[in-house]
Amino acid sequence: MDGSAGGHGSSHPREFCFVHAADLHLDTPFSGIHESAPLVAEALREASLAALDAIVALALERGAAFLVVAGDVYDGPERGLRAQLRFRDGLARLSDAGIPSVVVHGNHDPIASGWSAVGSWPAAVTVLGHESVGLVSIERDGEQIATVQGISYPTRAVTENLALRFSRPDGPGLHVGLLHCNVEGAAEGYADYSPCTLADLRSTHLDYWALGHVHQHRVLAEGTGPGDPWVVYPGNSQARSPRPSERGAKGAVVVHAAAGRVTRVEHVACDAVRFVERACPIDGIASLDELEDRLSALGEEALEAEAGRSVVVRVRLVGRGALHGELARPGVTEGLLAHLRDATGRAVRFCWWDAIVDESRSGTDLDAVRTRGDFSSDLLALAESLAGDDAALGALGSELVGGVPRLLAKDVHAFAGDLGALRALLERATHLALDELGAGEQ
Amino acid sequence: MRISGWRVDGYGVLCDHRVTGLPPGVSVLLGPNEAGKSTLLDFVRSVLFGFPDRRHSQPQHLPLAGGRHGGALELLDEDGRPWLLERHGGSRAASLTAPDGAAGTDEDLRRLLGGADVELFRTVFAFGLGELATLHLLDRDEVRDLVFSAGILGAGRSASRAAKVLAERQAALVRPRQGAATANKLHARLAELDDELRVARAEAERYPEHVRALERVVSAGSAARADASLLRRRAAEVAALERSWPVLVARNDALEQRRALPPLDAGATDLLAREPALRLLAQQGSGHAARVEQRAGLERERAEVDDALRRLVDELGRSATLRSVLDAAYGPDERSRLASLIRRSAELAAKSDAAAGHVEAGEAERRARERRLGAGAKAAEPRSVAQLEEALRSLAELRQLVAERDRLAATTSANEHAERLARLAAGAPVRSLPAFVPALLALAVAGTAVYAHRSDGAVPTAVLAATAAVLAVLAVLAARSSRHGRAGGAPGDGRGVPAAGTVDLDRIVARVADGARAAGLPAAPSSVEVEAAARRVEDALAGKRHTEQLAHDVEEANAKLDEARRQLADLVDGQAELAEEVVVLGTAFGVDCKGDAHALADAVTAVEEIRALARRRASITADVARLDGAIGQFATEVAEVARGLGGIVGRARVGESPTAAPDVLEILEIAGRRLDDLLAMEDRRRSLETTATERDAEIDRSLGSGADGKRLRAELESGDVVAWSAERVELEERIERADATREELLRARHAAERDMAQLERSACVAELEASRGACAAELGTALEQYAVLTLARSLLSRTLAVYERERQPAVVASASTLFAAVTEGRYVRLVARVDSETGRSQGIEAISASGARVDAGDLSRGTAEQLYLCVRLALADSFAARAAALPFVLDDVLVNFDPTRARAVARVVADIGRRHQVLAFTCHPHVAEMLTSAAPDARLVELDRPR
C-alpha cells in the first residue's frame, strides 16, 4: 500500500512496531474477591504492577518504536503512590532505552483530578493534556515514523465525543489516535464516556485508533490502508474481578506497521493472575467429600487451562441433588471453601478458591408443588407472582433496604435496586422457603 | 383419631393402670383428688408426643408406685382401625403398632395426629385450667400456623418455625443495631478500612509534601553543615594558633640563640676552608707515625747490617776488606767452577770412602775365605776329582754286577732247591734246601751283620754282610730254581743239562772280583759293601769339590781386594788434583782455602752473605731516604695548615726534623680540636637556623598558606593566647550545638527519606484496598444471603398472613357461636384484631349484645376462660376440618364457671363430643353429672385414688 491511498500521508518503507496498552488500573484492589491467603493477596496486589512490568518488558523485547497508553492508568483520582512511581519507573526504563511513551488519562484517572507524585516525567514520556488534542512526533534515526495525537479526560464524566476533535495532520509516517472512549456497540456495560461511533473514528482518516475503556480486547475495524484506521481496544492489562468481562487473557497489543500502515495487530498476554468461574453440577454427587474431589479436579483443570498463570477460581454449585440440603446448612460451603483453600500450595503458580456460590436446588419438583394447593403451593404462587410484578418486586427491594440498618442500606440497595438481581434473589429465597417447609419431602 | 384406652405401666402415682373401651364421644373420668387425673393428662401427652426431657419444665412423672416408666395408648384412626402407641421413658422413640400388627412409622403417627405437635396439642386439645386461663398460647406462631395450615401442609413443617429458623440466620447476618452479626461486623470493618484507607491515601498524597519537606531538611542540613564547617574551620584555626604558638616561641628562641653565636674570624674561616685537608692529614697522621717508626726500625737494621758486614769481612781474613770482597770477581763462571769443584770434591770423597770401604771389606773377605780354606785342607782327599769320579763309576758297575751276581746266585740256589724238592717228592733225598732256607739264613746273617755294624760288635760286619749276601744269593738262586722247576721244565729237567745261570754267575762273580779288587773291596763284596764303598767315594768327591771351590774363592777375594786398592789410589790422586784447582780458584776469589773445596764454599757463602748484606744496607738506606721524603712532605703539609692556625700552634717546630712526629701530630690534634669546635659552632648555628626554618614550616603547615595563612600568621604573631583559648571554648560549644542541629536534621532527613522510601515501596494502600475489596465482597455475600433469607421469610409471612386473613374469620365465627351459646347471648360475637400491615392476628375482642367491644383481657376470669375454651373448640374444629379430629382432654376446666355457664359449657362440650372425642377429667361429681347429663352417651369412668 502506498501513501497515495486516500490521499493521506506518504508511504514509509520502514517497518516498526509499537505497543498499545490501556486500562492498567495500577495497584487497585480486585473487586469481588473474598478474603485470601497472604501469598495470594500479595500476588493479587502485585498483579496489575506485574502486568505493567510485562508491558514494559514487551516493548523492550520487541524493540517497539513507542508505547501508547490509552487511559485509566490508575483506578481512581486518588491514584496510589506506589502505582505512580511504578508507572514512572517503567516508562523511565523505556525512556532510557530510547522508546518514547505517550499517555492519556481516562475516566478513572482524569488528569485534572487527583494528585501526582511524579514531579517530572522521564525525557521520552509525554502525558497529553485535556484542553486540546496534543501531537507527539515519533522519530527513528532522524526520520519521523509516526505521529501520535491524543487527549486526556479532564474529569471523570466526559460526555463529549472527543473523537471529533481528531484529524489527520500533514506529515509522514503512521498517524495514531490515542483516546479513552466508548465506541458504540463495542461492548456492553461500560459507562458511555466520550461516546463515539466507528464512523466518527474513521472520519478522522487516521491509521490507527489506540483506544481504551473497554476491558475486552476488541478489534473494531481493520484498516485497509492509510486513512482507513484500525480501531482497537487492547483490553485491560490485568483482570480485576471475577466478572465475565474480566476473564480470559489480558495484556496489550503489539501493532506492526510498515510503509505507513498497520499490517498486523497482535494481542500479547501480560497478566499475572486470571479469574476463572466454573459451574459444578451437584447432580449425582452423594457426599461433600465427593464434591470436594470434584472441585479439586476442577481447580487443577483451570490451572492447566491457563498455563503459566495463577488462577482465582469461583465455582458455582448448580443442578439439583440430595447434596443441596447439606450445602444449605449454615457453614457448610464456607467449610468446604476453607478446606479447598487449605490445599492451595505455596507455589508461584497457585489456584486460589475465591468463592463457592451455591446455586444448587433441592429435588423439589416445583410443578408438583404448584398443583398441590397447599401452603407451599401458595407460597410458590406468591413468589412467582412477585417475580412477575416489577412494582411488587421493587417494593420487596425497598423492604429489603428498609429492613437493614441504615448503614447497610446503601450496600443492600446495590442489588435490591436491581430488579434482575432481585428476581434472582427471590428465586433463591423461594427455593429456600420451600426447602425449609420441607416441600420437597412430600 | 381417638383414644380407645390406655395402659399405664408406671407413671407418677399410676401403676399398671388400664382403661379400655372409651367411646368416640364424651368420656367423663371422675376421680378424687390424687386419683391421678392431671397425671393421666400428662401421660396422654407424653405417649403421643414424647416424654419431656429433664431440661423441660414439664414434670417427668417418674413411676412412684413401680412399673416401667410409660405405657401405651390404644388409638383408633378415622376409619376405626386400632393402633397401639407405646412409649417408655429412656427411649424417646415411640412404638407404633399398625392395625395389621406391623410396626407403624413416624409418618403414620404424624398422620394420626394431623401434623399437630405437642404445643398445639397442649394448647388446643389437652389443657387444664392453667393453660385455659391465657390466650397468649393461642397466639404462638407455631400453634397458629398449625391451626391454619396444618391440615393443608399434611407432613409439612411449621411455616413459622421455618421463618424462625430463617430469622435466626438473618440475625446472624444482620442486626438492626450494631452487633456481632456478620454484616454488621463487616460493615464496621469496612468503615475502619475506609478510615485507614483515607489515612493511607492522604499519607500517600502527601508524598509531594514529603518530597518538599525532604528538600527543606536537606537544604537546612546543608546550611547546618556549612555553619558547622565554618565553625570547625575557625576552631581548627584557633587550635592551629594554640598549637603553633609554642612552635613560634621555639622558633624565635632558636633565632635568638643563633644571633648570640660569635662570628667567624679569617683564621677560623680559613681553617674551616681547609677542613678537608686537615681531615685528610688527620687521617694520614697514623701513617706518618708509622713511617717515623718504620724509619727508626730501618736505622736499627742498618746498624745491625753494618756489624754483620764487619764480622764477615773479618772472618774472610786479614787481607779481605769489604771493598775487596765486593770488588772480587765473582761471576757466573767462577760460581760454576766453584760448584763443579765442590761437586767433584764431594764425589771424590764419596768414592774414596766407598773404595776404602771396598778395600776393607775385601780384606775381611779374603781373611775369612782363607780361614775356610785352611779348615777344609785338613781332611784333604788325595785323589783327584777325576779319580774319584772314575772310582764312583766303577763302583756303580760293581753295584750292578753284584746285583746281577746275587740274582744269578739266587736263581741257581732256587733251582737247586727245586730239584731237591722234586727228588723228595720222588722219594729221593732232598738235594737241596727249600729256597727260603738260605734266604732266611742270608737275611739272618745280613741282619746280624747290620746289627754288628751298628753295634760295633765283635762279628766283622763285612763278614756278616758277605755271609748274608751269599746266603741271599743262594736264596735267590734257590727261588729261581724253584720257579724254573715249576714253570717250565719237569722236575728232572735241571738234572741232565748244566744250567745257563751257573755260567753267567761265574762270569759275573769274576767280574765282581775284578771290580772289588779295583775298589779295594773283597773279591765277593756284598751289595752293601759296594754301596758303602760308593758312598764313601761320593763323600770324598764332594769334599774334594768343596775344597777346590774354597781355594777359588780365596783367589777371587784377593783379586777384588787388589782392584779396590787400585781404585782407592786413583781417587786419592784425583783429590790431590782437585785441591790444586781449589787453591787456584780460592786465590781467584781472594780466599785462602788451602785447597779445601768446602772451605772455599764456606768462604764463598760468606762473600755472598756480605754481598747480600751490602744490598740490604743499600735498600735500607734507600727506604730511609724515601721515608724521610714522606715524613718531610707530611710535616710540610702540616706546617702549611699550622700556619693557618697562627699562634695556636706557634710553639711547634714543624718540619725541622723528620723525627718530630709527635709535634706534627699534636699540631694536627690541636687543629682538629679547633676545627671541631668551629664545626660544632657552625652546626649549632645551622641547627638553630634549621630549627627556626622547621618551626616556620610547621607553623605554615598548621596555619596554611595563602591569604588565610598570612592572616593567621599575623594573628599568631600577636600571641593572644588567652583570647584564643576563650574563643576555642566558645567555638566548641557552638560546634556542639551546630552538630546537634545537624544530627537532628540528618535524622530528620533519614526519617524523611525512610518515610518516602516506605511510601514509595508501601503496598499499604493496595493492601487496604484489597482488604476493603475482600471485606466488601464478604459483605456483599452476607447481604445477599441476608436478602435471600429475608425474602424467604417474607414469602412465608405473606403466605401465612393470607392464610390467617382468609381462614381466621371462620374460626372466629365458630368461636363466636360457641361463646354466644355459653354466655347465653350476653356476647353475640367475637372479633380478631388484625395487624393492618402484616394481616397477623393481634388479639381478640368480644362484642356484647349491646355492641360493646370488650377485650378478652378485660373479661372476668370465668368469662375469659369460657372465651378461650370456645376459641380452642373452634380452633380444634378448624384443625379437625383440615387435618385430623384429635381428642379433647379437659382437666377440670369447668370449676370456675357458674352453674348456668357450666351447664351451657357442658352442652357445648357435649355438642363437640359429637365431632370429637372428649375426655373430661374432674374430681367434682356434679361436674361429671352435668357432663353426663348434657351427653347422655357419655361414659363415666371412675378413677380410684391409687393405693
Short mmCIF file of C-alpha atoms in Angstrom, two decimals, chain A residues 27-30 32-36 45-46 77-82 85 88 115-117 328 330 334 341 373-376 378-379 382-383 386 396 399-400 403-405 407-408 411-412 415 422 425-426 428-430 432-433 435-438 441-442, chain B residues 149 152-153 155-159 162 165-166 169 174-178 183-184 187 190 201 204-205 207-208 759-763 766-767 769-770 773-774 777-781 783-792 794-796 798-800 803 807:
data_model
loop_
_atom_site.label_atom_id
_atom_site.label_comp_id
_atom_site.label_asym_id
_atom_site.label_seq_id
_atom_site.Cartn_x
_atom_site.Cartn_y
_atom_site.Cartn_z
CA ASP A 27 -2.31 -1.05 42.13
CA THR A 28 -6.05 -1.18 42.59
CA PRO A 29 -7.99 -3.74 44.52
CA PHE A 30 -9.66 -6.63 42.94
CA GLY A 32 -15.45 -9.02 44.42
CA ILE A 33 -12.53 -11.05 45.69
CA HIS A 34 -13.06 -12.52 49.06
CA GLU A 35 -10.52 -12.84 51.76
CA SER A 36 -7.38 -14.53 50.56
CA ARG A 45 -1.84 -6.80 44.84
CA GLU A 46 1.17 -7.10 42.62
CA PRO A 77 -8.26 10.07 41.04
CA GLU A 78 -6.71 9.14 44.35
CA ARG A 79 -4.19 7.21 42.31
CA GLY A 80 -1.82 5.31 44.52
CA LEU A 81 1.69 6.44 45.14
CA ARG A 82 3.12 3.02 44.50
CA LEU A 85 6.11 5.58 40.98
CA ARG A 88 7.12 6.39 36.23
CA TRP A 115 -2.75 14.26 42.55
CA SER A 116 0.59 13.47 41.12
CA ALA A 117 3.59 12.11 42.91
CA ALA A 328 -27.77 -25.31 52.59
CA PRO A 330 -25.01 -22.87 57.60
CA GLU A 334 -17.70 -21.98 54.00
CA ARG A 341 -8.04 -23.11 50.30
CA GLY A 373 -52.74 -26.48 46.57
CA ASP A 374 -51.15 -26.35 49.97
CA PHE A 375 -49.10 -23.79 51.83
CA SER A 376 -46.10 -24.50 49.70
CA ASP A 378 -49.50 -20.86 47.83
CA LEU A 379 -46.01 -19.69 48.72
CA LEU A 382 -46.92 -15.81 45.72
CA ALA A 383 -43.24 -15.83 44.80
CA LEU A 386 -43.96 -11.19 42.91
CA LEU A 396 -39.75 -6.07 48.03
CA GLU A 399 -38.47 -3.71 52.10
CA LEU A 400 -35.05 -5.26 51.94
CA GLY A 403 -35.08 -3.88 56.84
CA VAL A 404 -31.42 -3.37 57.34
CA PRO A 405 -29.63 -0.81 59.45
CA LEU A 407 -25.52 1.88 57.43
CA LEU A 408 -26.10 -1.19 55.33
CA ASP A 411 -24.99 -1.82 50.23
CA VAL A 412 -28.30 -3.64 50.10
CA PHE A 415 -28.64 -5.25 44.47
CA LEU A 422 -33.74 -9.06 42.96
CA LEU A 425 -32.56 -13.46 44.87
CA LEU A 426 -36.29 -14.06 45.02
CA ARG A 428 -33.19 -18.39 45.66
CA ALA A 429 -35.47 -17.26 48.50
CA THR A 430 -38.38 -19.23 47.12
CA LEU A 432 -35.00 -21.71 50.45
CA ALA A 433 -38.51 -21.23 51.85
CA ASP A 435 -36.80 -26.25 51.44
CA GLU A 436 -37.43 -25.03 54.94
CA LEU A 437 -41.07 -26.05 54.67
CA GLY A 438 -39.99 -29.46 53.60
CA GLU A 441 -40.03 -34.16 51.11
CA GLN A 442 -43.63 -34.95 50.32
CA SER B 149 -52.27 -24.72 57.74
CA ILE B 152 -53.13 -28.44 54.24
CA LEU B 153 -49.46 -28.95 54.81
CA ALA B 155 -46.50 -33.59 56.60
CA GLY B 156 -45.12 -30.08 56.02
CA ARG B 157 -43.22 -28.22 58.67
CA SER B 158 -44.33 -25.22 60.52
CA ALA B 159 -44.01 -22.15 58.38
CA ALA B 162 -39.19 -22.17 59.22
CA VAL B 165 -35.03 -20.56 61.57
CA LEU B 166 -34.57 -18.12 58.78
CA ARG B 169 -29.91 -16.98 60.30
CA VAL B 174 -27.65 -8.61 60.10
CA ARG B 175 -28.82 -6.97 63.27
CA PRO B 176 -30.84 -3.82 63.40
CA ARG B 177 -28.23 -2.16 65.52
CA GLN B 178 -24.54 -2.53 65.68
CA ALA B 183 -22.78 -7.95 58.03
CA ASN B 184 -22.63 -5.52 60.89
CA HIS B 187 -19.62 -3.08 57.64
CA LEU B 190 -15.33 -1.73 56.05
CA ARG B 201 -4.21 7.68 50.80
CA ALA B 204 0.41 8.81 50.07
CA GLU B 205 -0.91 12.03 48.64
CA TYR B 207 4.24 12.37 49.05
CA PRO B 208 4.98 15.66 47.29
CA LEU B 759 5.80 5.38 50.96
CA GLU B 760 7.31 4.52 47.62
CA ARG B 761 7.54 0.88 48.48
CA SER B 762 4.44 0.76 50.57
CA ALA B 763 1.74 -1.56 49.48
CA ALA B 766 -3.06 -1.65 47.97
CA GLU B 767 -3.30 -3.97 50.93
CA GLU B 769 -7.84 -1.69 49.24
CA ALA B 770 -7.51 -5.40 48.78
CA GLY B 773 -12.38 -5.26 48.46
CA ALA B 774 -12.43 -8.59 50.22
CA ALA B 777 -17.17 -8.86 48.80
CA GLU B 778 -17.81 -10.65 52.05
CA LEU B 779 -20.34 -8.03 52.99
CA GLY B 780 -21.98 -8.31 49.61
CA THR B 781 -22.21 -12.06 50.00
CA LEU B 783 -26.10 -9.16 52.46
CA GLU B 784 -27.13 -11.29 49.54
CA GLN B 785 -27.64 -14.17 51.89
CA TYR B 786 -29.49 -11.86 54.19
CA ALA B 787 -31.66 -10.72 51.30
CA VAL B 788 -32.42 -14.30 50.34
CA LEU B 789 -33.30 -15.13 53.93
CA THR B 790 -35.37 -12.01 54.23
CA LEU B 791 -37.22 -12.71 51.05
CA ALA B 792 -37.78 -16.30 52.06
CA SER B 794 -41.22 -12.62 53.71
CA LEU B 795 -42.69 -15.26 51.46
CA LEU B 796 -43.51 -17.39 54.45
CA ARG B 798 -47.01 -13.29 53.48
CA THR B 799 -48.38 -16.70 52.80
CA LEU B 800 -49.20 -17.15 56.47
CA TYR B 803 -53.92 -17.91 55.49
CA ARG B 807 -59.18 -18.60 57.37
#
